[in-house]
PDB file of C-alpha atoms in Angstrom:
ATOM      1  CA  UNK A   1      -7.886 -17.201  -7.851  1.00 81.00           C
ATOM      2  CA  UNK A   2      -5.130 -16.689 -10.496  1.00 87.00           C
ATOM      3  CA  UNK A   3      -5.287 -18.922 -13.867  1.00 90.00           C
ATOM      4  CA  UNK A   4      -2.531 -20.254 -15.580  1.00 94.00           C
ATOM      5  CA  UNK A   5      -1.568 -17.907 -18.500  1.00 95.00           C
ATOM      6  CA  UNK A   6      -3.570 -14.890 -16.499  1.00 94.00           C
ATOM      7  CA  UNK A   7      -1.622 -11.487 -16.946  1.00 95.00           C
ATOM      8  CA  UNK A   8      -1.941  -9.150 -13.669  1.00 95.00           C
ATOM      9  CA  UNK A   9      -0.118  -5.358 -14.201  1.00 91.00           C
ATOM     10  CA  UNK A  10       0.767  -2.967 -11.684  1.00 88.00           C
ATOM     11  CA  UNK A  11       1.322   0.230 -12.731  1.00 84.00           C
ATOM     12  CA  UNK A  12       3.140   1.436  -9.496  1.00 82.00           C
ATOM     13  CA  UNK A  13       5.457  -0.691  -9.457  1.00 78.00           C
ATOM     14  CA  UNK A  14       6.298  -0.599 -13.264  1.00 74.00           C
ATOM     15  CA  UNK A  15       5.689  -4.227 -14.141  1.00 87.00           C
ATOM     16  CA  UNK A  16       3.524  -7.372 -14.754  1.00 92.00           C
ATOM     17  CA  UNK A  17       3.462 -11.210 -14.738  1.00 95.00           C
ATOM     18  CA  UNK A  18       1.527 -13.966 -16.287  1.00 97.00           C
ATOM     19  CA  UNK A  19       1.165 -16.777 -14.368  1.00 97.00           C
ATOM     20  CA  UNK A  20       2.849 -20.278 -15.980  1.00 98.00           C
ATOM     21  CA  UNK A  21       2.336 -22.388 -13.192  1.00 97.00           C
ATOM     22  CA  UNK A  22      -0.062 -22.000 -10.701  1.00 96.00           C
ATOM     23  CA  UNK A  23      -0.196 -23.542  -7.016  1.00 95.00           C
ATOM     24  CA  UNK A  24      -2.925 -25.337  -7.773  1.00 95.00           C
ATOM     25  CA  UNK A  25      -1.264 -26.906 -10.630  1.00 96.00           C
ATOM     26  CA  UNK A  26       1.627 -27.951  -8.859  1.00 96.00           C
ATOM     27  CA  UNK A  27      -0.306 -28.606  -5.634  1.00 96.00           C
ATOM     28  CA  UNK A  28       1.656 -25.912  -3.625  1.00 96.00           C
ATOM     29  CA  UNK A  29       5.315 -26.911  -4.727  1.00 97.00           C
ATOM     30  CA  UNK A  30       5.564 -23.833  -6.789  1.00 97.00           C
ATOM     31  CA  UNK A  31       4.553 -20.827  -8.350  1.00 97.00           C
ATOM     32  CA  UNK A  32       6.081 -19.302 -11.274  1.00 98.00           C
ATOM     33  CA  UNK A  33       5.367 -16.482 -14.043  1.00 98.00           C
ATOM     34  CA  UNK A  34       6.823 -14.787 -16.596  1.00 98.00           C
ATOM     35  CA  UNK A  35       7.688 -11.374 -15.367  1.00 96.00           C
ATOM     36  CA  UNK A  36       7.804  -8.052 -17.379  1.00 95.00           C
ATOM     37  CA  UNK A  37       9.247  -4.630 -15.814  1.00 93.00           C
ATOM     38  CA  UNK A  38       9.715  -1.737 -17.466  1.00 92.00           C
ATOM     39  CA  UNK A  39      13.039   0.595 -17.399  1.00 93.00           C
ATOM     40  CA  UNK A  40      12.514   2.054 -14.261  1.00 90.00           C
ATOM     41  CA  UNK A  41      10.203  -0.012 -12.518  1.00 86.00           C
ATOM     42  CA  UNK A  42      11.084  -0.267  -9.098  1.00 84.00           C
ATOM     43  CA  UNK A  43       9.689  -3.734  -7.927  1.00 84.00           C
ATOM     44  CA  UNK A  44       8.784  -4.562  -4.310  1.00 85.00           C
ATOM     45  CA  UNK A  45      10.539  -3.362  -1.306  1.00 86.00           C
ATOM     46  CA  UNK A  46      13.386  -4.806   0.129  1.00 91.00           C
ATOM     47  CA  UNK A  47      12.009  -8.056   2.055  1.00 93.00           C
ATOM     48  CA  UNK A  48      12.638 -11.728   2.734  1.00 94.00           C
ATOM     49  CA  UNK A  49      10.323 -15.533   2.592  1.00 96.00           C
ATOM     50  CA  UNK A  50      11.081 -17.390   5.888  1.00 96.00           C
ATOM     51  CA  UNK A  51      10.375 -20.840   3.947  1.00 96.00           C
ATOM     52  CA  UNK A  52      10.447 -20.057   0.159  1.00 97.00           C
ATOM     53  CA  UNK A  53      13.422 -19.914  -2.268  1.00 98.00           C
ATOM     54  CA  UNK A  54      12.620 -17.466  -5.040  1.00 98.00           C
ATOM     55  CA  UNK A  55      14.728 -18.360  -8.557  1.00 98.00           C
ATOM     56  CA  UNK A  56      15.229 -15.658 -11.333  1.00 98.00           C
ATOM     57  CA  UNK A  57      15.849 -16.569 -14.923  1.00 98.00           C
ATOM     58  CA  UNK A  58      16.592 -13.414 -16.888  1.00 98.00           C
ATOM     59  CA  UNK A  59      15.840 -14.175 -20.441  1.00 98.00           C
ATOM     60  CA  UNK A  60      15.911 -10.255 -21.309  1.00 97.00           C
ATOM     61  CA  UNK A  61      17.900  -7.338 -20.253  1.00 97.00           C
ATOM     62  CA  UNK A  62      19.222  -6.848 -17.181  1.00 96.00           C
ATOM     63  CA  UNK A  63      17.664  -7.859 -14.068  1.00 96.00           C
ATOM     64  CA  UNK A  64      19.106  -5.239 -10.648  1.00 97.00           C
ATOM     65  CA  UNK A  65      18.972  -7.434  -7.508  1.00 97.00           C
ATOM     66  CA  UNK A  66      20.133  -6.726  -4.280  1.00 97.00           C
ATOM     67  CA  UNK A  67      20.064  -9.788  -2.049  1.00 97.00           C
ATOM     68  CA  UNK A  68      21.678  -9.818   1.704  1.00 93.00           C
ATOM     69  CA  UNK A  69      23.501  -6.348   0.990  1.00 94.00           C
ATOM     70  CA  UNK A  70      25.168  -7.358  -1.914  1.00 97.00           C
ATOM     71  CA  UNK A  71      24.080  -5.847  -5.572  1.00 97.00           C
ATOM     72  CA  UNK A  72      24.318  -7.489  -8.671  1.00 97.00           C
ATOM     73  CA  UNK A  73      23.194  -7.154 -12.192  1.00 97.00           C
ATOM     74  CA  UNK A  74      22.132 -10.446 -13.933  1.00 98.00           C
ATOM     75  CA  UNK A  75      21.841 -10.208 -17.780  1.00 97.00           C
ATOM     76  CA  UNK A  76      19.557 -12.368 -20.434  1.00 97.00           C
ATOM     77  CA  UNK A  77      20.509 -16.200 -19.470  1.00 97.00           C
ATOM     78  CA  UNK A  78      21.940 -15.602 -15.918  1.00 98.00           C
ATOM     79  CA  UNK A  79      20.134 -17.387 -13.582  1.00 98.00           C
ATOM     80  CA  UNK A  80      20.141 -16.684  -9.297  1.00 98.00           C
ATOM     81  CA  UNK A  81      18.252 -18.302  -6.572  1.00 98.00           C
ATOM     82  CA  UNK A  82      17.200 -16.414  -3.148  1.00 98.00           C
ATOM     83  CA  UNK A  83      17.011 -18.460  -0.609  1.00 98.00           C
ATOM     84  CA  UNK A  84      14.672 -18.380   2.534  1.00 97.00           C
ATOM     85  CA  UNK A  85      15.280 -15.617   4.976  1.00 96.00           C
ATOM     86  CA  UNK A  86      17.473 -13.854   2.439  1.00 97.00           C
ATOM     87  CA  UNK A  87      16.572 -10.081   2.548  1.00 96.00           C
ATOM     88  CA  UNK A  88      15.982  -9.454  -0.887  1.00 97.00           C
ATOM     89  CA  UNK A  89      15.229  -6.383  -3.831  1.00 95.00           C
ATOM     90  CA  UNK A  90      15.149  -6.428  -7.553  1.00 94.00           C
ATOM     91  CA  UNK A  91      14.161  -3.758  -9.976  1.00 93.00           C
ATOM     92  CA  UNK A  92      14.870  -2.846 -13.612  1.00 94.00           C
ATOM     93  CA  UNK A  93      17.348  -0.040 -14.053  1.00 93.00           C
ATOM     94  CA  UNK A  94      18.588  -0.505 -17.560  1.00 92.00           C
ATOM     95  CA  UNK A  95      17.323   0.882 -20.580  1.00 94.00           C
ATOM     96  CA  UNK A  96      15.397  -1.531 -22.174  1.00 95.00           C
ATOM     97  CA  UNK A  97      12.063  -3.756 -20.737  1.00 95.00           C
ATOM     98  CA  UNK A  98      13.100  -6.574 -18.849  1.00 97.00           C
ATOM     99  CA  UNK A  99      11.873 -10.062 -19.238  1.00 97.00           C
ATOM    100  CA  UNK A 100      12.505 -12.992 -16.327  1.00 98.00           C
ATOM    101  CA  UNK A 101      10.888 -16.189 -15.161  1.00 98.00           C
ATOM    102  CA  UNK A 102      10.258 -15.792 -11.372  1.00 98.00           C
ATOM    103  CA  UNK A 103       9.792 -19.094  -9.319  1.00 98.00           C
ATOM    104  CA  UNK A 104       8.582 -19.301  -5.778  1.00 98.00           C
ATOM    105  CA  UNK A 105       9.154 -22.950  -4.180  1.00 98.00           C
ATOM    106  CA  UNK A 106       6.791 -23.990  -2.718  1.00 98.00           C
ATOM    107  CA  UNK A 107       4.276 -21.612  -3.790  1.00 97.00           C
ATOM    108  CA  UNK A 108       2.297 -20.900  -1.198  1.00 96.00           C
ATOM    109  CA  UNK A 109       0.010 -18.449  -1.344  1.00 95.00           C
ATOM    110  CA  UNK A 110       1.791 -15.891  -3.031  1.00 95.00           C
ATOM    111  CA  UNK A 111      -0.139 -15.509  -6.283  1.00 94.00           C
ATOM    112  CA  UNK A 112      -3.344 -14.620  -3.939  1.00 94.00           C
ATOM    113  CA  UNK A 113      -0.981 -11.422  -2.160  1.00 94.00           C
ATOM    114  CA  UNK A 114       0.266 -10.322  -5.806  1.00 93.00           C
ATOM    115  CA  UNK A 115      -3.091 -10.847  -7.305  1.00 94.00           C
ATOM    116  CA  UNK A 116      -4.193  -8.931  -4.101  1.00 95.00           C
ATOM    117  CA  UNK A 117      -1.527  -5.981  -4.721  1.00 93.00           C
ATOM    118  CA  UNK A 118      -1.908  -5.754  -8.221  1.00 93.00           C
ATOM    119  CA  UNK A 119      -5.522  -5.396  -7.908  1.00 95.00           C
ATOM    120  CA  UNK A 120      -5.468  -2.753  -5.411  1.00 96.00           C
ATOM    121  CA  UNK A 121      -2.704  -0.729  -7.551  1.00 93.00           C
ATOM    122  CA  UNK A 122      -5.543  -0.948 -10.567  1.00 92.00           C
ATOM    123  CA  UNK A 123      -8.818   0.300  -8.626  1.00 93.00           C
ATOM    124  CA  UNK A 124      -6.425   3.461  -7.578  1.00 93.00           C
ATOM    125  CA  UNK A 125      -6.192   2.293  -3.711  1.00 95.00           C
ATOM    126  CA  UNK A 126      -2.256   2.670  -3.093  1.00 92.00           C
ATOM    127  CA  UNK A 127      -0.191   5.298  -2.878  1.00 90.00           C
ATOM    128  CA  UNK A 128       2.909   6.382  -5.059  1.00 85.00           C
ATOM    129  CA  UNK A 129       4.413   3.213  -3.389  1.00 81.00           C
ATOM    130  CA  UNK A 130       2.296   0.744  -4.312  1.00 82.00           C
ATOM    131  CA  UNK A 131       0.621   0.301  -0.837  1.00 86.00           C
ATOM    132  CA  UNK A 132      -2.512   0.219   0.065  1.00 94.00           C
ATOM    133  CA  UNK A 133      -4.004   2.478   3.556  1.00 94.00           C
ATOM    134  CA  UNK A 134      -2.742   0.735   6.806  1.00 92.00           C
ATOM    135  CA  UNK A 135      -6.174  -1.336   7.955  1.00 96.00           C
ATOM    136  CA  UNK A 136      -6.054  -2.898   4.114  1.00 96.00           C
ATOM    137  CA  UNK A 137      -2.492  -3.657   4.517  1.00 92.00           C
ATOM    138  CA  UNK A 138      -3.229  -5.220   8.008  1.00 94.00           C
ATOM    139  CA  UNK A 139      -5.389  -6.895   6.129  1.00 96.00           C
ATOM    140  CA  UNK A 140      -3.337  -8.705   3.887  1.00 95.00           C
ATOM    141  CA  UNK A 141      -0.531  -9.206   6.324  1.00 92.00           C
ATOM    142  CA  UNK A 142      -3.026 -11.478   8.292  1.00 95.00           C
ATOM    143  CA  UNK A 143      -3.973 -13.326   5.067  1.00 95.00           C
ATOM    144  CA  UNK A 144      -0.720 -13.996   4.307  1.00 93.00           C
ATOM    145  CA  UNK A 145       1.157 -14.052   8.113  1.00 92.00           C
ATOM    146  CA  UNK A 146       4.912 -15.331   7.873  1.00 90.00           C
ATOM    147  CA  UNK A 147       5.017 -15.753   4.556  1.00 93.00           C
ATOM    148  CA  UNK A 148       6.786 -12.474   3.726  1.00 91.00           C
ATOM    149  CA  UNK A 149       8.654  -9.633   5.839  1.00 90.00           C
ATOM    150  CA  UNK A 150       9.614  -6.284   4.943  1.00 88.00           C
ATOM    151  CA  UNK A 151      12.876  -5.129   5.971  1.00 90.00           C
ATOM    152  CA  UNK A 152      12.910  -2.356   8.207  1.00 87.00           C
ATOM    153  CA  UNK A 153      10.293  -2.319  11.020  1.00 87.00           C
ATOM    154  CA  UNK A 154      11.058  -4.835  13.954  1.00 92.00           C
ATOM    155  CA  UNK A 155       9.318  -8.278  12.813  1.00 91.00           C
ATOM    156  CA  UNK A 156       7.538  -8.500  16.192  1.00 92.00           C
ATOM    157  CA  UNK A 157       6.049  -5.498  15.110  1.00 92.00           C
ATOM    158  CA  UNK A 158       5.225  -6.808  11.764  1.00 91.00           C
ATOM    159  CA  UNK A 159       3.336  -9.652  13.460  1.00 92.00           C
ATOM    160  CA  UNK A 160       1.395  -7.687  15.924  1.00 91.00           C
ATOM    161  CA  UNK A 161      -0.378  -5.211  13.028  1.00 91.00           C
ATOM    162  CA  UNK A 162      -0.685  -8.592  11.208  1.00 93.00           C
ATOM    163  CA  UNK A 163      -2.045 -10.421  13.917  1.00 95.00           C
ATOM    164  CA  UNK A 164      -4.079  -7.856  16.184  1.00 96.00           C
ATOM    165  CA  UNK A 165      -4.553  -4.759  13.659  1.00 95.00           C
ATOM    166  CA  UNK A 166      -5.180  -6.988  10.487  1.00 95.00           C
ATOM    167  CA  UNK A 167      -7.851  -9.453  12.465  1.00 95.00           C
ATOM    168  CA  UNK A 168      -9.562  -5.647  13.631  1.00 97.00           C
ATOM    169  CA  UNK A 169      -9.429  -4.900   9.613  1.00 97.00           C
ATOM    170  CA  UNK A 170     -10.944  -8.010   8.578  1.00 97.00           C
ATOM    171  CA  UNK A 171     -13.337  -7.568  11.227  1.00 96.00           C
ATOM    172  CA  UNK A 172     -14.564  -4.454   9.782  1.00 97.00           C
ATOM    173  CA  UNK A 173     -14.632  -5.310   6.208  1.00 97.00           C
ATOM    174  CA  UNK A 174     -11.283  -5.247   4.616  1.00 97.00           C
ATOM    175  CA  UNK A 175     -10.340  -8.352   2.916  1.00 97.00           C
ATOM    176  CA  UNK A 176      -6.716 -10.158   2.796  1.00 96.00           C
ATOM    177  CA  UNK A 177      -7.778 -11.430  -0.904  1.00 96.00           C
ATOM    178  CA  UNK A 178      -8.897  -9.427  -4.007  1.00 95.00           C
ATOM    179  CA  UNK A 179      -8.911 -11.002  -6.847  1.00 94.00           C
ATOM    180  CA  UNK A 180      -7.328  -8.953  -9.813  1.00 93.00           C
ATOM    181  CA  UNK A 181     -10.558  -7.801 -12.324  1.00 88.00           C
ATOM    182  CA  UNK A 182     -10.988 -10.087 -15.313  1.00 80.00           C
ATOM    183  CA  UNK A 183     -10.792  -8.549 -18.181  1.00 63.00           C
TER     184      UNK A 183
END
């Protein structure tokens, strides 16, 4: 379970977050971290939250965000919320490292999946995307069904390997939570 002031990294994905507020501290009305990404750093596929606003604070550099088609480039002090079912994108293309509050309302169990992702990305178990093999992904989309899409395949069949393929995983020994390694 993440800790408050707990610092996950993912290499893959060129960034890393401490954790200011857990959802046990705020008893699920939010999640939020400090996030760090370096110049370059891709960040997580395009996807949406059916229920959960996500709020950027950039407080430095420049934050890239694409959010329902539309790009934009928020600088230290600019603020933007996503809101639920908003297909969404950020990344860090400028030159220098970029530093940005992230919060998730409500929180749900969000810091479990990143923990979950990060983890995976540091034992070496996802590929140059930053995705683990398909029966540990199952995996995780059952621990964490509905509360995030990727856009691209159809959601029904997003539900079905979460539902049918990720129960088989579990079944067999993945896991939908792995706690990131203490240090």
């Amino acid at each position: 379970m993440a800790q408050t002031n707990q610092v996950i990294e993912n290499k893959t994905f060129g960034d890393k977050a401490k954790f200011l507020i857990t959802a046990e501290d705020s008893n699920g009305e939010l999640l939020k971290a400090e996030l760090w990404c370096k110049p370059g750093g891709e960040g997580p596929p395009l996807h949406y939250h059916p229920v959960q606003s996500e709020y950027f604070e950039v407080v430095k550099g420049e934050l890239s965000l694409i959010c329902n088609g539309e790009k934009m480039v928020l600088k230290a002090g600019e603020k933007f919320t996503v809101k639920p079912n908003n297909a969404h994108k950020f990344w860090n293309e400028g030159s220098e490292d970029l530093i940005a509050v992230v919060e998730l309302r409500p929180a749900l169990k969000t810091e479990f999946f990143l923990e979950t992702m990060y983890s995976l990305d540091v034992q070496g178990k996802t590929n140059k995307k930053g995705l683990p093999n398909t029966l540990q992904f199952a995996a995780i989309l059952n621990e964490y069904y509905g509360e995030l899409f990727i856009v691209g395949p159809p959601i029904p069949a997003q539900k079905i390997m979460a539902k049918v393929v990720g129960g088989f995983a579990k079944l067999i020994g993945y896991k939908g939570y792995i706690p990131f390694p203490k240090n």
